[in-house]
Amino acid sequence: MGRHCFIRKILLLILVGFSLNAAGADFSLSLSHAQETEPLTLSSAVDKALKDNPLIRVTLSGREIADAQLREARAGWFPLLQFGETFTRGNNPVFVFGSLLEQARFTQANFSLPALNNPEPLSNFRTSLTLRQTLFDQLQTYTRVNQARLGQRQADLQKAMVEQQVRFEALRIYYGVLVAHAKKGVAEEAVKMAESDVKRIRDRFRQGMVVQSDLLAGEVQMGEFRQQQIDSEGDVAVAYAALNTVMGLPVDTPQKVTGELVKKHFEPPPKEELVRLALLSRPDYARASYGIQLGREEVRGAKSEYLPRLDFMATYGESGKDLSSGSSDYTVSASFTFNIFDPGRSARIGKARATESLAIAEQNHLASQIRLEVVRAHQQFVSARERLGVAEQMIDQARETHRIVQNRYREGLTTITEVLRSETALVRARLNLVAARYDHYVSYAHVLLSCGKLTDIQPFAS
């Protein structure tokens, strides 16, 4: 019986160990799957950038500041309630006389000349509750509220402008990663092609069909292509670091970008239409117009200082020799003030008018800059589109030229120099095609950005 129990314990331990091993294998398998990086699409990269890019957080803080300024400005319409507790002790005759009256402890004996001229020190505890309400403040609160609302609109436009800029940067860097991968692939193919040529030249050299200089030239060409491959690997790492940066992530965050720069056709509106759209849609231009309105509000507020001011105040208080006793009192007052002569008022009006003139000049300057930017972006797009067409023709020509030269070299009808030259031309043509497609994409995005229409990435979706 004891032996059976011992065998059962051993079997139980084996079963537990097997279960733990299986669970550990499943855990490591699931962990390895969790560690795999999912491919990053253009849409997800842009969404991540619009969420976590530091510039976006800056604009959100700007809107919060504008909201707080509006609440602060509106507070001028509400009353101010203050509580105060004051302790005073002294033998100043006026203070003692007044404090005795406040405390309701003034007696006939206090009228004696020695008591009036040389009173005993007195302590006075004063508790007060004061209500202040501005009934008319020369429209200053109204002006500040209007300015704060304009500040909110400016903050929203600033956010819209920064979002377009971040979207452009994310798009540009994302396709930069694809370009880096494409250049790396071209470099790897060039190295394989050079290795194949060197092997073929070496075999022919051993057969005595070519001279050693041909072999050396091929090896030099292969070394140059390997250097390009090394550089392209570094470019890929830098491109991923830039992509992580624009998405607000640490530069060494693992990412995986798949896809390629496919052939696309973009057709922007005419240049004149782009300029018109830019002056209607650019957030920074609309923000400048609100700057002019802010200047006008400042002028209106400065001119309002010619109006009178009306305030109301009510106070309830208690005065006593200690905190446990005292006499209560209250006062209600209203004040009407009108500045007959204020030498700084005209200066403030002049300053406000100068601020408005400055805002108008800045908007006019910005309009000129926007027109120039639109024209430049449009011309860059046209040039990029034409370069792309040339690059697509050159790649076919370079490929066919290389094939013909290789066949002629095998027949001994040309030199190794021509072969290497055709290989270099083919590699350059492939790189030019990749760069031309990248410029085509980015230049069109720049056109949309220049006219304030880069609000989504739909034109670039595959």
Short mmCIF file of C-alpha atoms in Angstrom, two decimals:
data_model
loop_
_atom_site.label_atom_id
_atom_site.label_comp_id
_atom_site.label_asym_id
_atom_site.label_seq_id
_atom_site.Cartn_x
_atom_site.Cartn_y
_atom_site.Cartn_z
CA MET A 1 0.00 0.00 0.00
CA GLY A 2 2.84 2.37 0.87
CA ARG A 3 4.56 1.55 -2.43
CA HIS A 4 1.41 2.44 -4.36
CA CYS A 5 1.25 5.81 -2.59
CA PHE A 6 4.88 6.46 -3.46
CA ILE A 7 4.26 5.69 -7.15
CA ARG A 8 1.22 7.98 -7.18
CA LYS A 9 3.31 10.83 -5.75
CA ILE A 10 5.96 10.35 -8.42
CA LEU A 11 3.35 10.32 -11.20
CA LEU A 12 1.76 13.43 -9.72
CA LEU A 13 5.12 15.26 -9.67
CA ILE A 14 5.79 14.25 -13.29
CA LEU A 15 2.35 15.48 -14.32
CA VAL A 16 2.83 18.81 -12.53
CA GLY A 17 6.26 19.28 -14.09
CA PHE A 18 4.93 18.51 -17.55
CA SER A 19 2.07 20.99 -17.04
CA LEU A 20 4.47 23.71 -15.91
CA ASN A 21 6.70 23.12 -18.94
CA ALA A 22 3.73 23.28 -21.27
CA ALA A 23 2.48 26.45 -19.64
CA GLY A 24 5.94 27.98 -19.86
CA ALA A 25 6.17 27.07 -23.53
CA ASP A 26 2.76 28.61 -24.18
CA PHE A 27 3.74 31.74 -22.26
CA SER A 28 7.00 32.16 -24.14
CA LEU A 29 5.16 31.57 -27.41
CA SER A 30 2.55 34.19 -26.59
CA LEU A 31 5.30 36.55 -25.41
CA SER A 32 7.21 36.11 -28.64
CA HIS A 33 4.04 36.89 -30.56
CA ALA A 34 3.41 39.94 -28.39
CA GLN A 35 6.92 41.19 -29.05
CA GLU A 36 6.41 41.03 -32.78
CA THR A 37 5.97 44.48 -34.23
CA GLU A 38 2.90 44.92 -36.37
CA PRO A 39 3.40 46.74 -39.67
CA LEU A 40 2.96 50.50 -39.36
CA THR A 41 0.66 51.99 -41.98
CA LEU A 42 0.67 55.59 -43.12
CA SER A 43 -2.72 56.17 -41.50
CA SER A 44 -1.62 54.82 -38.12
CA ALA A 45 1.63 56.79 -38.25
CA VAL A 46 -0.21 60.04 -38.95
CA ASP A 47 -2.81 59.33 -36.25
CA LYS A 48 -0.06 58.62 -33.74
CA ALA A 49 1.74 61.83 -34.68
CA LEU A 50 -1.44 63.89 -34.36
CA LYS A 51 -1.97 62.42 -30.90
CA ASP A 52 1.49 62.39 -29.31
CA ASN A 53 3.64 64.87 -31.21
CA PRO A 54 4.91 67.52 -28.74
CA LEU A 55 3.75 70.34 -31.01
CA ILE A 56 0.17 69.07 -30.73
CA ARG A 57 0.40 69.14 -26.95
CA VAL A 58 1.73 72.70 -27.17
CA THR A 59 -1.34 73.81 -29.15
CA LEU A 60 -3.67 72.07 -26.69
CA SER A 61 -2.01 74.00 -23.88
CA GLY A 62 -2.51 77.18 -25.90
CA ARG A 63 -6.24 76.50 -26.09
CA GLU A 64 -6.38 75.84 -22.34
CA ILE A 65 -4.65 79.17 -21.73
CA ALA A 66 -7.18 80.93 -23.98
CA ASP A 67 -10.07 79.29 -22.10
CA ALA A 68 -8.61 80.40 -18.78
CA GLN A 69 -8.19 83.94 -20.08
CA LEU A 70 -11.86 84.01 -21.10
CA ARG A 71 -12.94 82.82 -17.65
CA GLU A 72 -10.69 85.43 -16.08
CA ALA A 73 -12.17 88.18 -18.26
CA ARG A 74 -15.75 87.14 -17.48
CA ALA A 75 -14.98 87.32 -13.76
CA GLY A 76 -15.10 91.12 -14.09
CA TRP A 77 -18.89 90.88 -14.38
CA PHE A 78 -19.27 89.13 -11.02
CA PRO A 79 -19.05 90.61 -7.53
CA LEU A 80 -16.03 90.25 -5.29
CA LEU A 81 -16.64 88.99 -1.76
CA GLN A 82 -13.85 89.43 0.80
CA PHE A 83 -13.45 88.32 4.40
CA GLY A 84 -11.01 90.10 6.67
CA GLU A 85 -9.75 89.80 10.23
CA THR A 86 -7.57 92.61 11.59
CA PHE A 87 -5.95 93.09 15.00
CA THR A 88 -4.70 96.52 16.03
CA ARG A 89 -3.32 97.76 19.35
CA GLY A 90 -2.11 101.27 20.16
CA ASN A 91 -2.65 104.47 22.15
CA ASN A 92 -3.08 106.86 19.23
CA PRO A 93 -5.88 109.21 20.37
CA VAL A 94 -7.79 109.05 17.12
CA PHE A 95 -7.47 105.26 16.99
CA VAL A 96 -8.59 104.80 20.58
CA PHE A 97 -11.51 107.23 20.18
CA GLY A 98 -12.73 105.57 16.97
CA SER A 99 -12.20 102.02 18.27
CA LEU A 100 -14.18 102.69 21.41
CA LEU A 101 -17.03 103.93 19.25
CA GLU A 102 -16.78 100.84 16.98
CA GLN A 103 -16.80 98.55 20.02
CA ALA A 104 -19.78 100.45 21.53
CA ARG A 105 -17.78 100.99 24.76
CA PHE A 106 -17.58 104.79 24.68
CA THR A 107 -18.68 106.34 27.99
CA GLN A 108 -18.92 109.77 29.57
CA ALA A 109 -15.52 109.28 31.18
CA ASN A 110 -13.88 109.10 27.81
CA PHE A 111 -14.70 112.78 27.22
CA SER A 112 -12.20 113.91 29.86
CA LEU A 113 -9.24 115.76 28.42
CA PRO A 114 -6.58 113.38 29.88
CA ALA A 115 -8.46 110.38 28.41
CA LEU A 116 -8.72 112.12 25.05
CA ASN A 117 -5.15 113.36 24.86
CA ASN A 118 -3.32 110.48 26.56
CA PRO A 119 -5.53 107.40 26.35
CA GLU A 120 -4.58 103.98 27.62
CA PRO A 121 -3.47 101.44 24.97
CA LEU A 122 -6.42 99.71 23.35
CA SER A 123 -6.78 96.44 21.43
CA ASN A 124 -9.26 96.17 18.58
CA PHE A 125 -10.28 93.00 16.74
CA ARG A 126 -12.05 93.87 13.49
CA THR A 127 -13.95 91.21 11.54
CA SER A 128 -15.36 92.30 8.19
CA LEU A 129 -17.21 90.94 5.17
CA THR A 130 -17.00 93.17 2.09
CA LEU A 131 -18.94 92.93 -1.17
CA ARG A 132 -17.68 94.87 -4.21
CA GLN A 133 -19.57 95.05 -7.49
CA THR A 134 -18.58 97.05 -10.52
CA LEU A 135 -21.73 98.31 -12.19
CA PHE A 136 -20.01 100.00 -15.13
CA ASP A 137 -16.26 99.75 -15.73
CA GLN A 138 -15.91 101.82 -18.91
CA LEU A 139 -16.62 98.66 -20.99
CA GLN A 140 -13.21 97.26 -20.02
CA THR A 141 -14.59 93.84 -19.03
CA TYR A 142 -16.60 93.68 -22.25
CA THR A 143 -13.46 94.46 -24.24
CA ARG A 144 -11.38 91.84 -22.41
CA VAL A 145 -14.08 89.19 -22.95
CA ASN A 146 -14.15 89.91 -26.70
CA GLN A 147 -10.37 89.75 -26.86
CA ALA A 148 -10.37 86.44 -24.97
CA ARG A 149 -12.90 84.97 -27.40
CA LEU A 150 -10.74 86.06 -30.31
CA GLY A 151 -7.82 84.44 -28.53
CA GLN A 152 -9.76 81.17 -28.41
CA ARG A 153 -10.34 81.30 -32.16
CA GLN A 154 -6.69 82.04 -32.73
CA ALA A 155 -5.76 79.05 -30.56
CA ASP A 156 -8.06 76.80 -32.60
CA LEU A 157 -6.54 78.06 -35.85
CA GLN A 158 -3.06 77.57 -34.46
CA LYS A 159 -3.97 73.97 -33.64
CA ALA A 160 -5.36 73.43 -37.16
CA MET A 161 -2.20 74.86 -38.71
CA VAL A 162 0.09 72.74 -36.53
CA GLU A 163 -1.97 69.63 -37.29
CA GLN A 164 -1.44 70.16 -41.02
CA GLN A 165 2.28 70.71 -40.48
CA VAL A 166 2.58 67.58 -38.33
CA ARG A 167 0.56 65.60 -40.89
CA PHE A 168 2.95 66.78 -43.62
CA GLU A 169 6.02 65.87 -41.57
CA ALA A 170 4.62 62.43 -40.71
CA LEU A 171 3.79 61.78 -44.35
CA ARG A 172 7.17 63.03 -45.55
CA ILE A 173 9.13 60.98 -43.03
CA TYR A 174 6.98 57.87 -43.50
CA TYR A 175 7.70 57.88 -47.22
CA GLY A 176 11.30 58.68 -46.35
CA VAL A 177 11.44 55.33 -44.58
CA LEU A 178 10.07 53.63 -47.70
CA VAL A 179 12.69 55.44 -49.80
CA ALA A 180 15.44 54.31 -47.44
CA HIS A 181 14.22 50.72 -47.71
CA ALA A 182 13.99 51.01 -51.49
CA LYS A 183 17.53 52.40 -51.74
CA LYS A 184 18.73 49.61 -49.49
CA GLY A 185 17.06 47.08 -51.79
CA VAL A 186 18.66 48.69 -54.86
CA ALA A 187 22.05 48.61 -53.15
CA GLU A 188 21.63 44.95 -52.24
CA GLU A 189 20.68 44.09 -55.82
CA ALA A 190 23.66 46.07 -57.06
CA VAL A 191 25.98 44.11 -54.78
CA LYS A 192 24.53 40.80 -55.99
CA MET A 193 24.87 41.92 -59.59
CA ALA A 194 28.46 42.99 -59.00
CA GLU A 195 29.30 39.73 -57.23
CA SER A 196 27.87 37.78 -60.15
CA ASP A 197 29.92 39.87 -62.62
CA VAL A 198 33.11 39.46 -60.60
CA LYS A 199 32.60 35.69 -60.47
CA ARG A 200 32.05 35.57 -64.21
CA ILE A 201 35.08 37.79 -64.89
CA ARG A 202 37.22 35.68 -62.57
CA ASP A 203 36.22 32.52 -64.41
CA ARG A 204 37.10 34.10 -67.75
CA PHE A 205 40.36 35.43 -66.32
CA ARG A 206 41.33 31.92 -65.25
CA GLN A 207 40.56 30.75 -68.77
CA GLY A 208 42.80 33.50 -70.13
CA MET A 209 39.99 35.25 -71.95
CA VAL A 210 40.32 38.64 -70.12
CA VAL A 211 43.15 40.53 -68.49
CA GLN A 212 43.61 41.04 -64.75
CA SER A 213 42.65 44.70 -64.97
CA ASP A 214 39.11 43.63 -65.86
CA LEU A 215 38.91 41.57 -62.69
CA LEU A 216 40.30 44.40 -60.58
CA ALA A 217 37.86 46.89 -62.08
CA GLY A 218 34.96 44.56 -61.30
CA GLU A 219 36.13 44.13 -57.71
CA VAL A 220 36.43 47.92 -57.29
CA GLN A 221 32.89 48.30 -58.60
CA MET A 222 31.66 45.67 -56.16
CA GLY A 223 33.39 47.48 -53.29
CA GLU A 224 31.68 50.73 -54.20
CA PHE A 225 28.30 49.03 -54.29
CA ARG A 226 28.97 47.49 -50.86
CA GLN A 227 29.74 50.93 -49.49
CA GLN A 228 26.41 52.14 -50.84
CA GLN A 229 24.75 49.18 -49.14
CA ILE A 230 26.35 50.07 -45.80
CA ASP A 231 25.27 53.70 -46.17
CA SER A 232 21.73 52.63 -47.05
CA GLU A 233 21.48 50.53 -43.88
CA GLY A 234 22.42 53.60 -41.84
CA ASP A 235 19.86 55.67 -43.73
CA VAL A 236 17.15 53.18 -42.79
CA ALA A 237 18.04 53.44 -39.10
CA VAL A 238 18.02 57.25 -39.24
CA ALA A 239 14.68 57.26 -41.11
CA TYR A 240 13.07 55.09 -38.42
CA ALA A 241 14.46 57.38 -35.70
CA ALA A 242 12.94 60.39 -37.47
CA LEU A 243 9.60 58.58 -37.79
CA ASN A 244 9.57 57.77 -34.07
CA THR A 245 10.39 61.38 -33.29
CA VAL A 246 7.51 62.81 -35.30
CA MET A 247 5.17 60.28 -33.62
CA GLY A 248 6.34 61.40 -30.18
CA LEU A 249 8.04 58.08 -29.38
CA PRO A 250 11.59 57.26 -28.22
CA VAL A 251 13.94 57.16 -31.21
CA ASP A 252 14.81 53.49 -30.64
CA THR A 253 11.21 52.23 -30.58
CA PRO A 254 10.98 49.16 -32.87
CA GLN A 255 8.91 49.84 -35.97
CA LYS A 256 8.13 47.94 -39.13
CA VAL A 257 7.07 49.81 -42.25
CA THR A 258 6.01 47.81 -45.27
CA GLY A 259 4.92 48.81 -48.72
CA GLU A 260 6.45 50.78 -51.53
CA LEU A 261 6.08 54.03 -53.40
CA VAL A 262 3.55 52.94 -55.98
CA LYS A 263 2.89 54.96 -59.08
CA LYS A 264 0.21 57.59 -58.47
CA HIS A 265 -1.31 60.41 -60.45
CA PHE A 266 -1.92 63.72 -58.71
CA GLU A 267 -3.67 66.61 -60.40
CA PRO A 268 -3.75 69.83 -58.36
CA PRO A 269 -5.90 72.82 -59.40
CA PRO A 270 -4.35 75.63 -61.44
CA LYS A 271 -1.92 77.95 -59.73
CA GLU A 272 -4.35 80.87 -59.56
CA GLU A 273 -6.99 78.67 -57.94
CA LEU A 274 -4.45 77.42 -55.41
CA VAL A 275 -3.62 80.99 -54.41
CA ARG A 276 -7.32 81.78 -53.98
CA LEU A 277 -7.85 78.65 -51.88
CA ALA A 278 -4.82 79.47 -49.75
CA LEU A 279 -6.15 82.93 -48.84
CA LEU A 280 -9.48 81.34 -47.93
CA SER A 281 -8.29 78.21 -46.14
CA ARG A 282 -4.88 78.86 -44.60
CA PRO A 283 -5.31 78.80 -40.78
CA ASP A 284 -2.40 81.20 -40.27
CA TYR A 285 -3.95 83.78 -42.60
CA ALA A 286 -7.30 83.55 -40.79
CA ARG A 287 -5.40 83.82 -37.51
CA ALA A 288 -3.82 87.04 -38.75
CA SER A 289 -7.27 88.47 -39.48
CA TYR A 290 -8.25 87.79 -35.88
CA GLY A 291 -5.11 89.65 -34.89
CA ILE A 292 -6.54 92.71 -36.67
CA GLN A 293 -9.79 92.31 -34.74
CA LEU A 294 -7.81 92.12 -31.52
CA GLY A 295 -6.19 95.44 -32.41
CA ARG A 296 -9.60 96.99 -33.06
CA GLU A 297 -10.86 95.76 -29.71
CA GLU A 298 -7.83 97.31 -28.05
CA VAL A 299 -8.59 100.65 -29.75
CA ARG A 300 -12.23 100.41 -28.62
CA GLY A 301 -11.17 99.62 -25.08
CA ALA A 302 -8.76 102.58 -25.00
CA LYS A 303 -11.44 104.96 -26.28
CA SER A 304 -13.88 103.64 -23.67
CA GLU A 305 -11.71 105.19 -20.96
CA TYR A 306 -13.50 108.47 -21.74
CA LEU A 307 -16.62 106.96 -20.15
CA PRO A 308 -17.38 107.20 -16.42
CA ARG A 309 -17.06 104.40 -13.88
CA LEU A 310 -19.70 103.26 -11.38
CA ASP A 311 -18.95 100.95 -8.42
CA PHE A 312 -20.97 99.60 -5.50
CA MET A 313 -19.61 98.37 -2.15
CA ALA A 314 -21.22 97.00 1.02
CA THR A 315 -19.40 96.08 4.23
CA TYR A 316 -20.57 94.29 7.36
CA GLY A 317 -18.20 94.14 10.33
CA GLU A 318 -17.74 93.58 14.03
CA SER A 319 -15.23 95.31 16.31
CA GLY A 320 -14.37 94.24 19.84
CA LYS A 321 -11.65 94.10 22.46
CA ASP A 322 -11.35 90.34 21.84
CA LEU A 323 -12.68 87.71 19.43
CA SER A 324 -15.57 86.72 21.68
CA SER A 325 -17.22 90.12 22.01
CA GLY A 326 -17.89 93.09 19.80
CA SER A 327 -20.31 95.47 18.19
CA SER A 328 -21.57 95.07 14.62
CA ASP A 329 -21.92 97.71 11.96
CA TYR A 330 -22.43 98.02 8.21
CA THR A 331 -21.80 100.49 5.41
CA VAL A 332 -23.22 100.74 1.92
CA SER A 333 -21.65 103.00 -0.68
CA ALA A 334 -21.63 103.76 -4.37
CA SER A 335 -19.01 105.69 -6.27
CA PHE A 336 -19.18 107.53 -9.56
CA THR A 337 -15.86 108.60 -11.09
CA PHE A 338 -15.05 110.43 -14.26
CA ASN A 339 -11.50 111.17 -15.39
CA ILE A 340 -11.46 114.80 -16.46
CA PHE A 341 -7.78 114.85 -17.29
CA ASP A 342 -5.72 111.70 -17.94
CA PRO A 343 -2.49 112.41 -19.86
CA GLY A 344 -1.82 108.71 -20.53
CA ARG A 345 -5.17 108.06 -22.16
CA SER A 346 -4.28 109.52 -25.55
CA ALA A 347 -1.01 107.60 -25.51
CA ARG A 348 -2.86 104.34 -24.89
CA ILE A 349 -5.20 105.08 -27.80
CA GLY A 350 -2.23 105.80 -30.05
CA LYS A 351 -0.58 102.56 -28.96
CA ALA A 352 -3.74 100.58 -29.72
CA ARG A 353 -4.03 102.13 -33.17
CA ALA A 354 -0.41 101.34 -33.88
CA THR A 355 -1.05 97.74 -32.81
CA GLU A 356 -3.97 97.53 -35.22
CA SER A 357 -1.87 98.97 -38.06
CA LEU A 358 0.88 96.49 -37.28
CA ALA A 359 -1.58 93.58 -37.45
CA ILE A 360 -2.85 94.80 -40.85
CA ALA A 361 0.70 95.12 -42.19
CA GLU A 362 1.59 91.65 -40.90
CA GLN A 363 -1.46 90.15 -42.61
CA ASN A 364 -0.55 91.83 -45.89
CA HIS A 365 2.99 90.54 -45.60
CA LEU A 366 1.69 87.07 -44.80
CA ALA A 367 -0.56 87.18 -47.87
CA SER A 368 2.46 87.93 -50.05
CA GLN A 369 4.41 85.10 -48.44
CA ILE A 370 1.50 82.70 -48.94
CA ARG A 371 1.27 83.57 -52.64
CA LEU A 372 5.00 82.99 -53.02
CA GLU A 373 4.84 79.72 -51.13
CA VAL A 374 1.96 78.45 -53.25
CA VAL A 375 3.76 79.36 -56.48
CA ARG A 376 6.96 77.70 -55.26
CA ALA A 377 5.14 74.55 -54.13
CA HIS A 378 3.24 74.32 -57.41
CA GLN A 379 6.39 74.72 -59.46
CA GLN A 380 8.21 72.13 -57.38
CA PHE A 381 5.36 69.71 -57.99
CA VAL A 382 5.45 70.34 -61.73
CA SER A 383 9.21 69.77 -61.77
CA ALA A 384 8.87 66.61 -59.68
CA ARG A 385 6.20 65.23 -62.00
CA GLU A 386 8.36 65.88 -65.06
CA ARG A 387 11.42 64.33 -63.38
CA LEU A 388 9.34 61.28 -62.55
CA GLY A 389 8.39 60.86 -66.21
CA VAL A 390 12.04 61.12 -67.25
CA ALA A 391 13.12 58.67 -64.53
CA GLU A 392 10.53 56.10 -65.65
CA GLN A 393 11.88 56.29 -69.20
CA MET A 394 15.50 56.14 -68.08
CA ILE A 395 15.02 52.98 -66.02
CA ASP A 396 13.87 51.02 -69.07
CA GLN A 397 16.65 52.44 -71.21
CA ALA A 398 19.30 51.73 -68.57
CA ARG A 399 18.09 48.16 -68.11
CA GLU A 400 18.13 47.47 -71.85
CA THR A 401 21.53 49.15 -72.28
CA HIS A 402 23.01 47.01 -69.52
CA ARG A 403 21.66 43.84 -71.10
CA ILE A 404 23.12 44.72 -74.50
CA VAL A 405 26.52 45.67 -73.05
CA GLN A 406 26.72 42.44 -71.07
CA ASN A 407 25.99 40.38 -74.18
CA ARG A 408 28.62 42.28 -76.15
CA TYR A 409 31.15 41.77 -73.37
CA ARG A 410 30.51 38.01 -73.36
CA GLU A 411 31.22 37.99 -77.09
CA GLY A 412 34.37 40.06 -76.58
CA LEU A 413 32.97 43.03 -78.49
CA THR A 414 33.39 45.63 -75.72
CA THR A 415 35.45 46.33 -72.62
CA ILE A 416 34.79 45.86 -68.92
CA THR A 417 34.69 49.64 -68.59
CA GLU A 418 31.49 49.75 -70.62
CA VAL A 419 30.00 46.98 -68.52
CA LEU A 420 30.76 48.74 -65.27
CA ARG A 421 29.53 52.01 -66.67
CA SER A 422 26.22 50.42 -67.67
CA GLU A 423 25.88 48.85 -64.22
CA THR A 424 26.47 52.21 -62.56
CA ALA A 425 23.94 53.84 -64.87
CA LEU A 426 21.38 51.16 -64.08
CA VAL A 427 21.84 51.56 -60.32
CA ARG A 428 21.66 55.34 -60.66
CA ALA A 429 18.49 55.06 -62.74
CA ARG A 430 16.84 52.88 -60.09
CA LEU A 431 17.80 55.31 -57.34
CA ASN A 432 16.60 58.25 -59.41
CA LEU A 433 13.24 56.56 -59.92
CA VAL A 434 12.82 56.03 -56.20
CA ALA A 435 13.83 59.62 -55.44
CA ALA A 436 11.55 60.97 -58.19
CA ARG A 437 8.52 59.12 -56.84
CA TYR A 438 9.29 60.36 -53.35
CA ASP A 439 9.57 63.96 -54.59
CA HIS A 440 6.31 63.50 -56.49
CA TYR A 441 4.49 62.42 -53.33
CA VAL A 442 6.04 65.03 -51.04
CA SER A 443 5.71 67.93 -53.48
CA TYR A 444 1.98 67.27 -53.88
CA ALA A 445 1.62 67.14 -50.10
CA HIS A 446 3.46 70.46 -49.97
CA VAL A 447 1.01 71.92 -52.48
CA LEU A 448 -1.89 70.89 -50.25
CA LEU A 449 -0.12 72.28 -47.20
CA SER A 450 0.62 75.59 -48.90
CA CYS A 451 -3.07 76.18 -49.64
CA GLY A 452 -4.31 74.89 -46.26
CA LYS A 453 -5.95 71.75 -47.64
CA LEU A 454 -3.78 69.02 -46.10
CA THR A 455 -6.58 67.96 -43.78
CA ASP A 456 -6.34 64.20 -44.43
CA ILE A 457 -4.15 61.63 -46.18
CA GLN A 458 -6.83 60.22 -48.46
CA PRO A 459 -5.05 61.31 -51.70
CA PHE A 460 -2.02 59.25 -50.68
CA ALA A 461 -3.82 56.10 -49.52
CA SER A 462 -2.93 53.09 -51.60
#
